[in-house]
mmCIF file with all atom_site columns, C-alpha atoms in Angstrom:
data_model
loop_
_atom_site.group_PDB
_atom_site.id
_atom_site.type_symbol
_atom_site.label_atom_id
_atom_site.label_alt_id
_atom_site.label_comp_id
_atom_site.label_asym_id
_atom_site.label_entity_id
_atom_site.label_seq_id
_atom_site.pdbx_PDB_ins_code
_atom_site.Cartn_x
_atom_site.Cartn_y
_atom_site.Cartn_z
_atom_site.occupancy
_atom_site.B_iso_or_equiv
_atom_site.pdbx_formal_charge
_atom_site.auth_seq_id
_atom_site.auth_comp_id
_atom_site.auth_asym_id
_atom_site.auth_atom_id
_atom_site.pdbx_PDB_model_num
ATOM 1   C CA . VAL A 1 1   ? 51.152 30.872 220.143 1.00 0.00 ? 540 VAL A CA 1
ATOM 2   C CA . LYS A 1 2   ? 49.583 34.449 220.812 1.00 0.00 ? 541 LYS A CA 1
ATOM 3   C CA . GLU A 1 3   ? 52.773 36.035 220.169 1.00 0.00 ? 542 GLU A CA 1
ATOM 4   C CA . LEU A 1 4   ? 53.448 34.269 216.708 1.00 0.00 ? 543 LEU A CA 1
ATOM 5   C CA . PHE A 1 5   ? 49.916 35.417 215.576 1.00 0.00 ? 544 PHE A CA 1
ATOM 6   C CA . ASP A 1 6   ? 50.933 39.126 216.227 1.00 0.00 ? 545 ASP A CA 1
ATOM 7   C CA . ARG A 1 7   ? 51.287 40.506 212.966 1.00 0.00 ? 546 ARG A CA 1
ATOM 8   C CA . ASN A 1 8   ? 52.715 43.717 214.499 1.00 0.00 ? 547 ASN A CA 1
ATOM 9   C CA . THR A 1 9   ? 55.533 42.104 216.249 1.00 0.00 ? 548 THR A CA 1
ATOM 10  C CA . ALA A 1 10  ? 56.328 40.059 212.982 1.00 0.00 ? 549 ALA A CA 1
ATOM 11  C CA . ASN A 1 11  ? 56.418 42.933 210.780 1.00 0.00 ? 550 ASN A CA 1
ATOM 12  C CA . HIS A 1 12  ? 57.685 45.905 212.662 1.00 0.00 ? 551 HIS A CA 1
ATOM 13  C CA . SER A 1 13  ? 61.369 46.174 212.150 1.00 0.00 ? 552 SER A CA 1
ATOM 14  C CA . GLY A 1 14  ? 61.954 47.594 215.619 1.00 0.00 ? 553 GLY A CA 1
ATOM 15  C CA . LYS A 1 15  ? 60.630 44.560 217.051 1.00 0.00 ? 554 LYS A CA 1
ATOM 16  C CA . ARG A 1 16  ? 62.044 41.966 214.636 1.00 0.00 ? 555 ARG A CA 1
ATOM 17  C CA . ASP A 1 17  ? 64.425 40.402 217.103 1.00 0.00 ? 556 ASP A CA 1
ATOM 18  C CA . ILE A 1 18  ? 61.507 39.605 219.782 1.00 0.00 ? 557 ILE A CA 1
ATOM 19  C CA . TYR A 1 19  ? 59.567 37.870 216.852 1.00 0.00 ? 558 TYR A CA 1
ATOM 20  C CA . ILE A 1 20  ? 62.857 35.740 216.112 1.00 0.00 ? 559 ILE A CA 1
ATOM 21  C CA . GLY A 1 21  ? 63.164 34.759 219.659 1.00 0.00 ? 560 GLY A CA 1
ATOM 22  C CA . HIS A 1 22  ? 59.751 33.349 219.416 1.00 0.00 ? 561 HIS A CA 1
ATOM 23  C CA . LEU A 1 23  ? 60.376 31.665 216.420 1.00 0.00 ? 562 LEU A CA 1
ATOM 24  C CA . LYS A 1 24  ? 63.449 30.045 218.284 1.00 0.00 ? 563 LYS A CA 1
ATOM 25  C CA . ILE A 1 25  ? 61.162 28.876 221.015 1.00 0.00 ? 564 ILE A CA 1
ATOM 26  C CA . LEU A 1 26  ? 58.784 27.548 218.637 1.00 0.00 ? 565 LEU A CA 1
ATOM 27  C CA . ARG A 1 27  ? 61.508 25.230 216.879 1.00 0.00 ? 566 ARG A CA 1
ATOM 28  C CA . ASN A 1 28  ? 63.224 24.345 220.218 1.00 0.00 ? 567 ASN A CA 1
ATOM 29  C CA . THR A 1 29  ? 59.945 23.131 221.846 1.00 0.00 ? 568 THR A CA 1
ATOM 30  C CA . ALA A 1 30  ? 58.629 21.297 218.747 1.00 0.00 ? 569 ALA A CA 1
ATOM 31  C CA . LEU A 1 31  ? 61.584 19.168 218.545 1.00 0.00 ? 570 LEU A CA 1
ATOM 32  C CA . VAL A 1 32  ? 61.355 18.127 222.187 1.00 0.00 ? 571 VAL A CA 1
ATOM 33  C CA . SER A 1 33  ? 57.581 18.181 222.903 1.00 0.00 ? 572 SER A CA 1
ATOM 34  C CA . ASN A 1 34  ? 54.961 16.156 221.488 1.00 0.00 ? 573 ASN A CA 1
ATOM 35  C CA . ALA A 1 35  ? 52.456 18.362 223.430 1.00 0.00 ? 574 ALA A CA 1
ATOM 36  C CA . ALA A 1 36  ? 53.889 21.411 222.291 1.00 0.00 ? 575 ALA A CA 1
ATOM 37  C CA . VAL A 1 37  ? 53.393 20.230 218.554 1.00 0.00 ? 576 VAL A CA 1
ATOM 38  C CA . ASP A 1 38  ? 49.737 19.119 219.202 1.00 0.00 ? 577 ASP A CA 1
ATOM 39  C CA . ILE A 1 39  ? 49.201 22.828 220.343 1.00 0.00 ? 578 ILE A CA 1
ATOM 40  C CA . TYR A 1 40  ? 50.856 24.184 217.371 1.00 0.00 ? 579 TYR A CA 1
ATOM 41  C CA . LYS A 1 41  ? 48.824 22.025 214.856 1.00 0.00 ? 580 LYS A CA 1
ATOM 42  C CA . GLU A 1 42  ? 45.674 22.972 216.694 1.00 0.00 ? 581 GLU A CA 1
ATOM 43  C CA . PHE A 1 43  ? 46.029 26.516 216.067 1.00 0.00 ? 582 PHE A CA 1
ATOM 44  C CA . LYS A 1 44  ? 47.492 26.056 212.533 1.00 0.00 ? 583 LYS A CA 1
ATOM 45  C CA . VAL A 1 45  ? 50.677 27.838 213.416 1.00 0.00 ? 584 VAL A CA 1
ATOM 46  C CA . HIS A 1 46  ? 52.268 26.376 210.469 1.00 0.00 ? 585 HIS A CA 1
ATOM 47  C CA . LYS A 1 47  ? 49.735 28.175 208.127 1.00 0.00 ? 586 LYS A CA 1
ATOM 48  C CA . GLU A 1 48  ? 50.467 31.405 210.067 1.00 0.00 ? 587 GLU A CA 1
ATOM 49  C CA . LEU A 1 49  ? 53.951 31.154 209.670 1.00 0.00 ? 588 LEU A CA 1
ATOM 50  C CA . MET A 1 50  ? 53.605 30.715 205.869 1.00 0.00 ? 589 MET A CA 1
ATOM 51  C CA . LYS A 1 51  ? 51.632 33.812 205.836 1.00 0.00 ? 590 LYS A CA 1
ATOM 52  C CA . ASN A 1 52  ? 54.372 35.729 207.700 1.00 0.00 ? 591 ASN A CA 1
ATOM 53  C CA . LEU A 1 53  ? 56.898 34.503 205.318 1.00 0.00 ? 592 LEU A CA 1
ATOM 54  C CA . PHE A 1 54  ? 54.941 35.954 202.336 1.00 0.00 ? 593 PHE A CA 1
ATOM 55  C CA . VAL A 1 55  ? 54.209 39.299 204.090 1.00 0.00 ? 594 VAL A CA 1
ATOM 56  C CA . VAL A 1 56  ? 57.894 39.515 205.496 1.00 0.00 ? 595 VAL A CA 1
ATOM 57  C CA . PHE A 1 57  ? 59.583 38.710 202.455 1.00 0.00 ? 596 PHE A CA 1
ATOM 58  C CA . VAL A 1 58  ? 57.576 40.222 199.390 1.00 0.00 ? 597 VAL A CA 1
ATOM 59  C CA . LYS A 1 59  ? 55.597 42.816 201.079 1.00 0.00 ? 598 LYS A CA 1
ATOM 60  C CA . ASP A 1 60  ? 57.951 45.538 199.531 1.00 0.00 ? 599 ASP A CA 1
ATOM 61  C CA . GLU A 1 61  ? 58.620 43.706 196.335 1.00 0.00 ? 600 GLU A CA 1
ATOM 62  C CA . VAL A 1 62  ? 55.377 43.463 194.587 1.00 0.00 ? 601 VAL A CA 1
ATOM 63  C CA . GLY A 1 63  ? 55.557 42.580 190.763 1.00 0.00 ? 602 GLY A CA 1
ATOM 64  C CA . LEU A 1 64  ? 58.865 40.876 191.298 1.00 0.00 ? 603 LEU A CA 1
ATOM 65  C CA . ASP A 1 65  ? 59.537 36.966 191.015 1.00 0.00 ? 604 ASP A CA 1
ATOM 66  C CA . LEU A 1 66  ? 60.918 35.313 194.192 1.00 0.00 ? 605 LEU A CA 1
ATOM 67  C CA . GLY A 1 67  ? 64.528 35.384 192.667 1.00 0.00 ? 606 GLY A CA 1
ATOM 68  C CA . GLN A 1 68  ? 64.347 39.222 191.872 1.00 0.00 ? 607 GLN A CA 1
ATOM 69  C CA . ALA A 1 69  ? 62.683 39.799 195.316 1.00 0.00 ? 608 ALA A CA 1
ATOM 70  C CA . LEU A 1 70  ? 65.818 37.996 197.288 1.00 0.00 ? 609 LEU A CA 1
ATOM 71  C CA . ARG A 1 71  ? 68.227 40.299 195.157 1.00 0.00 ? 610 ARG A CA 1
ATOM 72  C CA . GLN A 1 72  ? 66.315 43.383 196.354 1.00 0.00 ? 611 GLN A CA 1
ATOM 73  C CA . LYS A 1 73  ? 66.586 42.219 200.003 1.00 0.00 ? 612 LYS A CA 1
ATOM 74  C CA . ILE A 1 74  ? 70.211 41.427 199.493 1.00 0.00 ? 613 ILE A CA 1
ATOM 75  C CA . GLN A 1 75  ? 70.858 44.871 198.145 1.00 0.00 ? 614 GLN A CA 1
ATOM 76  C CA . LYS A 1 76  ? 68.994 46.755 201.020 1.00 0.00 ? 615 LYS A CA 1
ATOM 77  C CA . ASP A 1 77  ? 71.225 46.946 204.072 1.00 0.00 ? 616 ASP A CA 1
ATOM 78  C CA . PRO A 1 78  ? 70.799 46.578 206.928 1.00 0.00 ? 617 PRO A CA 1
ATOM 79  C CA . THR A 1 79  ? 66.702 46.196 206.539 1.00 0.00 ? 618 THR A CA 1
ATOM 80  C CA . GLY A 1 80  ? 67.231 43.636 203.802 1.00 0.00 ? 619 GLY A CA 1
ATOM 81  C CA . ILE A 1 81  ? 69.461 41.619 206.262 1.00 0.00 ? 620 ILE A CA 1
ATOM 82  C CA . HIS A 1 82  ? 66.787 41.657 209.036 1.00 0.00 ? 621 HIS A CA 1
ATOM 83  C CA . ASP A 1 83  ? 64.157 40.388 206.769 1.00 0.00 ? 622 ASP A CA 1
ATOM 84  C CA . LEU A 1 84  ? 66.343 37.567 205.267 1.00 0.00 ? 623 LEU A CA 1
ATOM 85  C CA . ARG A 1 85  ? 67.304 36.498 208.690 1.00 0.00 ? 624 ARG A CA 1
ATOM 86  C CA . THR A 1 86  ? 63.659 36.440 209.833 1.00 0.00 ? 625 THR A CA 1
ATOM 87  C CA . CYS A 1 87  ? 62.671 34.430 206.566 1.00 0.00 ? 626 CYS A CA 1
ATOM 88  C CA . SER A 1 88  ? 65.420 31.912 207.597 1.00 0.00 ? 627 SER A CA 1
ATOM 89  C CA . PHE A 1 89  ? 64.373 31.583 211.053 1.00 0.00 ? 628 PHE A CA 1
ATOM 90  C CA . ILE A 1 90  ? 60.830 31.110 210.019 1.00 0.00 ? 629 ILE A CA 1
ATOM 91  C CA . VAL A 1 91  ? 61.733 28.372 207.678 1.00 0.00 ? 630 VAL A CA 1
ATOM 92  C CA . ASP A 1 92  ? 63.609 26.773 210.365 1.00 0.00 ? 631 ASP A CA 1
ATOM 93  C CA . ALA A 1 93  ? 60.585 26.930 212.650 1.00 0.00 ? 632 ALA A CA 1
ATOM 94  C CA . VAL A 1 94  ? 58.580 25.286 209.801 1.00 0.00 ? 633 VAL A CA 1
ATOM 95  C CA . SER A 1 95  ? 61.002 22.700 209.207 1.00 0.00 ? 634 SER A CA 1
ATOM 96  C CA . ALA A 1 96  ? 61.052 21.473 212.811 1.00 0.00 ? 635 ALA A CA 1
ATOM 97  C CA . LEU A 1 97  ? 57.146 21.134 212.874 1.00 0.00 ? 636 LEU A CA 1
ATOM 98  C CA . MET A 1 98  ? 57.334 19.179 209.878 1.00 0.00 ? 637 MET A CA 1
ATOM 99  C CA . GLN A 1 99  ? 59.718 16.810 211.400 1.00 0.00 ? 638 GLN A CA 1
ATOM 100 C CA . LYS A 1 100 ? 57.558 16.154 214.233 1.00 0.00 ? 639 LYS A CA 1
ATOM 101 C CA . CYS A 1 101 ? 54.096 16.320 212.633 1.00 0.00 ? 640 CYS A CA 1
ATOM 102 C CA . PRO A 1 102 ? 53.515 14.422 209.242 1.00 0.00 ? 641 PRO A CA 1
ATOM 103 C CA . ASP A 1 103 ? 49.996 15.648 208.900 1.00 0.00 ? 642 ASP A CA 1
ATOM 104 C CA . MET A 1 104 ? 51.551 19.309 208.747 1.00 0.00 ? 643 MET A CA 1
ATOM 105 C CA . LEU A 1 105 ? 54.448 18.153 206.618 1.00 0.00 ? 644 LEU A CA 1
ATOM 106 C CA . VAL A 1 106 ? 51.891 16.967 203.753 1.00 0.00 ? 645 VAL A CA 1
ATOM 107 C CA . GLU A 1 107 ? 49.618 19.725 204.119 1.00 0.00 ? 646 GLU A CA 1
ATOM 108 C CA . LEU A 1 108 ? 52.464 22.250 203.821 1.00 0.00 ? 647 LEU A CA 1
ATOM 109 C CA . VAL A 1 109 ? 54.295 20.102 200.936 1.00 0.00 ? 648 VAL A CA 1
ATOM 110 C CA . ASP A 1 110 ? 51.198 19.340 198.819 1.00 0.00 ? 649 ASP A CA 1
ATOM 111 C CA . MET A 1 111 ? 49.731 22.926 199.116 1.00 0.00 ? 650 MET A CA 1
ATOM 112 C CA . PRO A 1 112 ? 48.423 24.013 195.666 1.00 0.00 ? 651 PRO A CA 1
ATOM 113 C CA . SER A 1 113 ? 50.015 26.976 194.193 1.00 0.00 ? 652 SER A CA 1
ATOM 114 C CA . THR A 1 114 ? 48.026 30.183 193.851 1.00 0.00 ? 653 THR A CA 1
ATOM 115 C CA . LYS A 1 115 ? 48.942 33.556 192.156 1.00 0.00 ? 654 LYS A CA 1
ATOM 116 C CA . LYS A 1 116 ? 48.308 35.236 195.413 1.00 0.00 ? 655 LYS A CA 1
ATOM 117 C CA . GLU A 1 117 ? 50.773 33.430 197.703 1.00 0.00 ? 656 GLU A CA 1
ATOM 118 C CA . PRO A 1 118 ? 53.778 31.459 197.015 1.00 0.00 ? 657 PRO A CA 1
ATOM 119 C CA . THR A 1 119 ? 53.849 27.582 198.589 1.00 0.00 ? 658 THR A CA 1
ATOM 120 C CA . LEU A 1 120 ? 56.262 26.356 200.613 1.00 0.00 ? 659 LEU A CA 1
ATOM 121 C CA . MET A 1 121 ? 58.297 24.596 198.053 1.00 0.00 ? 660 MET A CA 1
ATOM 122 C CA . GLU A 1 122 ? 58.492 27.638 195.810 1.00 0.00 ? 661 GLU A CA 1
ATOM 123 C CA . PHE A 1 123 ? 60.137 29.590 198.685 1.00 0.00 ? 662 PHE A CA 1
ATOM 124 C CA . LEU A 1 124 ? 62.602 26.629 199.053 1.00 0.00 ? 663 LEU A CA 1
ATOM 125 C CA . LYS A 1 125 ? 63.939 27.310 195.469 1.00 0.00 ? 664 LYS A CA 1
ATOM 126 C CA . ILE A 1 126 ? 64.562 31.006 196.392 1.00 0.00 ? 665 ILE A CA 1
ATOM 127 C CA . ALA A 1 127 ? 68.060 30.656 197.368 1.00 0.00 ? 666 ALA A CA 1
ATOM 128 C CA . PRO A 1 128 ? 69.377 28.965 194.185 1.00 0.00 ? 667 PRO A CA 1
ATOM 129 C CA . LEU A 1 129 ? 67.313 31.640 192.052 1.00 0.00 ? 668 LEU A CA 1
ATOM 130 C CA . ALA A 1 130 ? 69.323 34.358 193.821 1.00 0.00 ? 669 ALA A CA 1
ATOM 131 C CA . MET A 1 131 ? 72.490 34.418 191.634 1.00 0.00 ? 670 MET A CA 1
ATOM 132 C CA . PRO A 1 132 ? 75.070 35.663 191.365 1.00 0.00 ? 671 PRO A CA 1
ATOM 133 C CA . VAL A 1 133 ? 75.163 36.332 194.990 1.00 0.00 ? 672 VAL A CA 1
ATOM 134 C CA . THR A 1 134 ? 73.186 33.877 197.358 1.00 0.00 ? 673 THR A CA 1
ATOM 135 C CA . ASP A 1 135 ? 72.252 34.506 201.310 1.00 0.00 ? 674 ASP A CA 1
ATOM 136 C CA . PRO A 1 136 ? 74.041 32.083 203.388 1.00 0.00 ? 675 PRO A CA 1
ATOM 137 C CA . ALA A 1 137 ? 71.609 31.871 206.164 1.00 0.00 ? 676 ALA A CA 1
ATOM 138 C CA . LEU A 1 138 ? 68.488 31.480 203.996 1.00 0.00 ? 677 LEU A CA 1
ATOM 139 C CA . LEU A 1 139 ? 70.772 29.019 201.949 1.00 0.00 ? 678 LEU A CA 1
ATOM 140 C CA . SER A 1 140 ? 71.255 27.045 204.843 1.00 0.00 ? 679 SER A CA 1
ATOM 141 C CA . SER A 1 141 ? 67.559 26.845 206.090 1.00 0.00 ? 680 SER A CA 1
ATOM 142 C CA . THR A 1 142 ? 66.542 26.181 202.600 1.00 0.00 ? 681 THR A CA 1
ATOM 143 C CA . LEU A 1 143 ? 68.771 23.269 202.414 1.00 0.00 ? 682 LEU A CA 1
ATOM 144 C CA . GLY A 1 144 ? 67.755 22.095 205.906 1.00 0.00 ? 683 GLY A CA 1
ATOM 145 C CA . CYS A 1 145 ? 64.026 22.241 204.949 1.00 0.00 ? 684 CYS A CA 1
ATOM 146 C CA . TYR A 1 146 ? 64.687 19.927 201.706 1.00 0.00 ? 685 TYR A CA 1
ATOM 147 C CA . ASP A 1 147 ? 66.297 17.545 204.042 1.00 0.00 ? 686 ASP A CA 1
ATOM 148 C CA . THR A 1 148 ? 63.542 17.541 206.273 1.00 0.00 ? 687 THR A CA 1
ATOM 149 C CA . VAL A 1 149 ? 60.999 16.877 203.427 1.00 0.00 ? 688 VAL A CA 1
ATOM 150 C CA . LEU A 1 150 ? 63.066 14.217 201.956 1.00 0.00 ? 689 LEU A CA 1
ATOM 151 C CA . ARG A 1 151 ? 63.561 12.424 205.171 1.00 0.00 ? 690 ARG A CA 1
ATOM 152 C CA . HIS A 1 152 ? 59.874 12.786 206.386 1.00 0.00 ? 691 HIS A CA 1
ATOM 153 C CA . TYR A 1 153 ? 57.406 12.859 203.797 1.00 0.00 ? 692 TYR A CA 1
ATOM 154 C CA . PRO A 1 154 ? 55.261 9.717  203.969 1.00 0.00 ? 693 PRO A CA 1
ATOM 155 C CA . ARG A 1 155 ? 56.705 6.629  202.201 1.00 0.00 ? 694 ARG A CA 1
ATOM 156 C CA . ASP A 1 156 ? 53.304 5.230  201.602 1.00 0.00 ? 695 ASP A CA 1
ATOM 157 C CA . LYS A 1 157 ? 52.309 8.264  199.611 1.00 0.00 ? 696 LYS A CA 1
ATOM 158 C CA . VAL A 1 158 ? 54.165 6.897  196.500 1.00 0.00 ? 697 VAL A CA 1
ATOM 159 C CA . ALA A 1 159 ? 52.973 9.404  193.808 1.00 0.00 ? 698 ALA A CA 1
ATOM 160 C CA . GLY A 1 160 ? 53.233 12.349 195.967 1.00 0.00 ? 699 GLY A CA 1
ATOM 161 C CA . ARG A 1 161 ? 56.876 11.535 196.995 1.00 0.00 ? 700 ARG A CA 1
ATOM 162 C CA . ASN A 1 162 ? 57.982 10.914 193.210 1.00 0.00 ? 701 ASN A CA 1
ATOM 163 C CA . ARG A 1 163 ? 56.416 14.192 192.506 1.00 0.00 ? 702 ARG A CA 1
ATOM 164 C CA . ILE A 1 164 ? 58.257 16.008 195.340 1.00 0.00 ? 703 ILE A CA 1
ATOM 165 C CA . LEU A 1 165 ? 61.516 14.227 194.638 1.00 0.00 ? 704 LEU A CA 1
ATOM 166 C CA . GLN A 1 166 ? 61.427 15.333 191.088 1.00 0.00 ? 705 GLN A CA 1
ATOM 167 C CA . LYS A 1 167 ? 60.862 19.053 192.030 1.00 0.00 ? 706 LYS A CA 1
ATOM 168 C CA . ILE A 1 168 ? 63.655 18.871 194.472 1.00 0.00 ? 707 ILE A CA 1
ATOM 169 C CA . ILE A 1 169 ? 66.173 17.514 192.106 1.00 0.00 ? 708 ILE A CA 1
ATOM 170 C CA . GLN A 1 170 ? 64.964 20.296 189.634 1.00 0.00 ? 709 GLN A CA 1
ATOM 171 C CA . ASP A 1 171 ? 65.528 22.907 192.240 1.00 0.00 ? 710 ASP A CA 1
ATOM 172 C CA . LEU A 1 172 ? 69.037 21.606 193.305 1.00 0.00 ? 711 LEU A CA 1
ATOM 173 C CA . GLY A 1 173 ? 69.932 21.535 189.577 1.00 0.00 ? 712 GLY A CA 1
ATOM 174 C CA . LYS A 1 174 ? 69.406 25.228 189.693 1.00 0.00 ? 713 LYS A CA 1
ATOM 175 C CA . MET A 1 175 ? 72.312 25.584 192.605 1.00 0.00 ? 714 MET A CA 1
ATOM 176 C CA . THR A 1 176 ? 75.011 24.023 189.966 1.00 0.00 ? 715 THR A CA 1
ATOM 177 C CA . PRO A 1 177 ? 76.253 27.679 189.338 1.00 0.00 ? 716 PRO A CA 1
ATOM 178 C CA . MET A 1 178 ? 76.728 28.046 193.030 1.00 0.00 ? 717 MET A CA 1
ATOM 179 C CA . LEU A 1 179 ? 79.591 25.367 193.150 1.00 0.00 ? 718 LEU A CA 1
ATOM 180 C CA . GLY A 1 180 ? 81.845 28.322 192.495 1.00 0.00 ? 719 GLY A CA 1
ATOM 181 C CA . LEU A 1 181 ? 81.198 29.674 195.949 1.00 0.00 ? 720 LEU A CA 1
ATOM 182 C CA . ILE A 1 182 ? 83.201 26.948 197.495 1.00 0.00 ? 721 ILE A CA 1
ATOM 183 C CA . ASP A 1 183 ? 86.168 27.537 195.054 1.00 0.00 ? 722 ASP A CA 1
ATOM 184 C CA . TYR A 1 184 ? 88.570 29.665 197.571 1.00 0.00 ? 723 TYR A CA 1
ATOM 185 C CA . ASN A 1 185 ? 90.059 31.279 194.565 1.00 0.00 ? 724 ASN A CA 1
ATOM 186 C CA . SER A 1 186 ? 87.025 32.500 192.977 1.00 0.00 ? 725 SER A CA 1
ATOM 187 C CA . THR A 1 187 ? 85.405 35.868 193.593 1.00 0.00 ? 726 THR A CA 1
ATOM 188 C CA . LYS A 1 188 ? 81.963 34.304 194.304 1.00 0.00 ? 727 LYS A CA 1
ATOM 189 C CA . PHE A 1 189 ? 83.412 32.587 197.580 1.00 0.00 ? 728 PHE A CA 1
ATOM 190 C CA . ARG A 1 190 ? 84.473 35.778 198.759 1.00 0.00 ? 729 ARG A CA 1
ATOM 191 C CA . GLU A 1 191 ? 81.260 37.367 197.888 1.00 0.00 ? 730 GLU A CA 1
ATOM 192 C CA . LEU A 1 192 ? 79.262 34.807 199.889 1.00 0.00 ? 731 LEU A CA 1
ATOM 193 C CA . PHE A 1 193 ? 81.771 35.262 202.935 1.00 0.00 ? 732 PHE A CA 1
ATOM 194 C CA . GLN A 1 194 ? 81.069 38.957 202.815 1.00 0.00 ? 733 GLN A CA 1
ATOM 195 C CA . ALA A 1 195 ? 77.116 38.211 202.668 1.00 0.00 ? 734 ALA A CA 1
ATOM 196 C CA . ALA A 1 196 ? 77.855 36.234 205.863 1.00 0.00 ? 735 ALA A CA 1
ATOM 197 C CA . GLU A 1 197 ? 79.773 39.150 207.445 1.00 0.00 ? 736 GLU A CA 1
ATOM 198 C CA . HIS A 1 198 ? 76.636 41.397 206.968 1.00 0.00 ? 737 HIS A CA 1
ATOM 199 C CA . HIS A 1 199 ? 74.831 38.888 209.513 1.00 0.00 ? 738 HIS A CA 1
ATOM 200 C CA . VAL A 1 200 ? 77.386 38.970 212.058 1.00 0.00 ? 739 VAL A CA 1
ATOM 201 C CA . ALA A 1 201 ? 77.578 42.760 211.580 1.00 0.00 ? 740 ALA A CA 1
ATOM 202 C CA . ALA A 1 202 ? 74.007 43.081 212.174 1.00 0.00 ? 741 ALA A CA 1
ATOM 203 C CA . LEU A 1 203 ? 74.006 41.107 215.545 1.00 0.00 ? 742 LEU A CA 1
ATOM 204 C CA . GLN A 1 204 ? 76.555 43.466 216.642 1.00 0.00 ? 743 GLN A CA 1
ATOM 205 C CA . PRO A 1 205 ? 76.111 46.358 219.365 1.00 0.00 ? 744 PRO A CA 1
ATOM 206 C CA . ASP A 1 206 ? 76.356 49.587 217.818 1.00 0.00 ? 745 ASP A CA 1
ATOM 207 C CA . SER A 1 207 ? 79.390 50.407 219.801 1.00 0.00 ? 746 SER A CA 1
ATOM 208 C CA . ASP A 1 208 ? 81.260 47.387 218.370 1.00 0.00 ? 747 ASP A CA 1
ATOM 209 C CA . LYS A 1 209 ? 80.342 48.540 214.692 1.00 0.00 ? 748 LYS A CA 1
ATOM 210 C CA . LYS A 1 210 ? 81.722 51.990 215.365 1.00 0.00 ? 749 LYS A CA 1
ATOM 211 C CA . GLN A 1 211 ? 84.983 50.325 216.457 1.00 0.00 ? 750 GLN A CA 1
ATOM 212 C CA . GLY A 1 212 ? 85.277 47.820 213.345 1.00 0.00 ? 751 GLY A CA 1
ATOM 213 C CA . GLY A 1 213 ? 84.449 44.843 215.795 1.00 0.00 ? 752 GLY A CA 1
ATOM 214 C CA . PRO A 1 214 ? 84.580 41.115 214.890 1.00 0.00 ? 753 PRO A CA 1
ATOM 215 C CA . GLY A 1 215 ? 82.932 39.979 211.735 1.00 0.00 ? 754 GLY A CA 1
ATOM 216 C CA . ARG A 1 216 ? 83.728 43.315 209.665 1.00 0.00 ? 755 ARG A CA 1
ATOM 217 C CA . ASN A 1 217 ? 86.159 43.409 206.952 1.00 0.00 ? 756 ASN A CA 1
ATOM 218 C CA . LEU A 1 218 ? 87.435 40.091 207.291 1.00 0.00 ? 757 LEU A CA 1
ATOM 219 C CA . SER A 1 219 ? 87.044 38.921 203.768 1.00 0.00 ? 758 SER A CA 1
ATOM 220 C CA . HIS A 1 220 ? 90.793 38.425 203.422 1.00 0.00 ? 759 HIS A CA 1
ATOM 221 C CA . GLN A 1 221 ? 90.626 35.793 206.098 1.00 0.00 ? 760 GLN A CA 1
ATOM 222 C CA . ALA A 1 222 ? 88.003 33.777 204.471 1.00 0.00 ? 761 ALA A CA 1
ATOM 223 C CA . PRO A 1 223 ? 88.697 30.270 205.349 1.00 0.00 ? 762 PRO A CA 1
ATOM 224 C CA . ARG A 1 224 ? 89.084 27.378 202.894 1.00 0.00 ? 763 ARG A CA 1
ATOM 225 C CA . PHE A 1 225 ? 86.578 24.721 202.528 1.00 0.00 ? 764 PHE A CA 1
ATOM 226 C CA . CYS A 1 226 ? 87.716 21.214 203.219 1.00 0.00 ? 765 CYS A CA 1
ATOM 227 C CA . ASN A 1 227 ? 87.785 18.894 200.252 1.00 0.00 ? 766 ASN A CA 1
#
C-alpha cells in the first residue's frame, strides 16, 4: 500500500515498471484474499488509483478532452505507450477491487463528475473515443472493467443500475466504427495489430530491438479473427 501511494514511483518513467509490478500484486492479492481487500479499502487505495490514473494519463495533455488525450499518447512513442500500459494496469487493478468489494464499486461508479478530475465511468469511454486507431491494451482493460460493473453492481440499487446500464450502452454504441478493426481485409485491422506490436516492442530488451526481435514488423502476419 505504501508503494502504491508513492507518486514518485507512479509518475517517474524510469520507475514505471516497478509501479506496474505493484499494480499486478494488488490485482492478484485482491482476487484471492478478502483480508487484502479489507486493507486496500481501509487505506482507500481505489481512490488513490483514480488519482494516479488522472495524473499519468492527462498530466501532459491539459486542455484536451479524453479522446484527444489518448490520441496524443498513441502518437508519442515510446513514452506514450508506457503511459497507456500503466493506465491499462490501473484499470485492471481497480476492476479487481470492485469485483471483491461492492462498497468500492458503488463509490467509484456513482462518483459525481467534476471539472477537475474525470470519473471512472468517463475514463472507461476513452478507448472508443480514440478513433481511428485505438490502443489494444487499454481497450481490453476497458471492456473488462465494463464487465465487472455489469456483473457486480448491486441489483437492489435499481435506479442506479438502470442509469449505469444506459450509460454503458451509449458508450459501447460509440464503438460501432471499431467493427472494421476485426475485418482482416481492412487497413484498420492492421493498424490495431501494429499498435499491439508497439506494446510487445516496449517489453523487449534493447538488444532484441536492435536485432529486430519478435513482435516487430509482423503486421503482414496478422492473424485472422475467428467468426
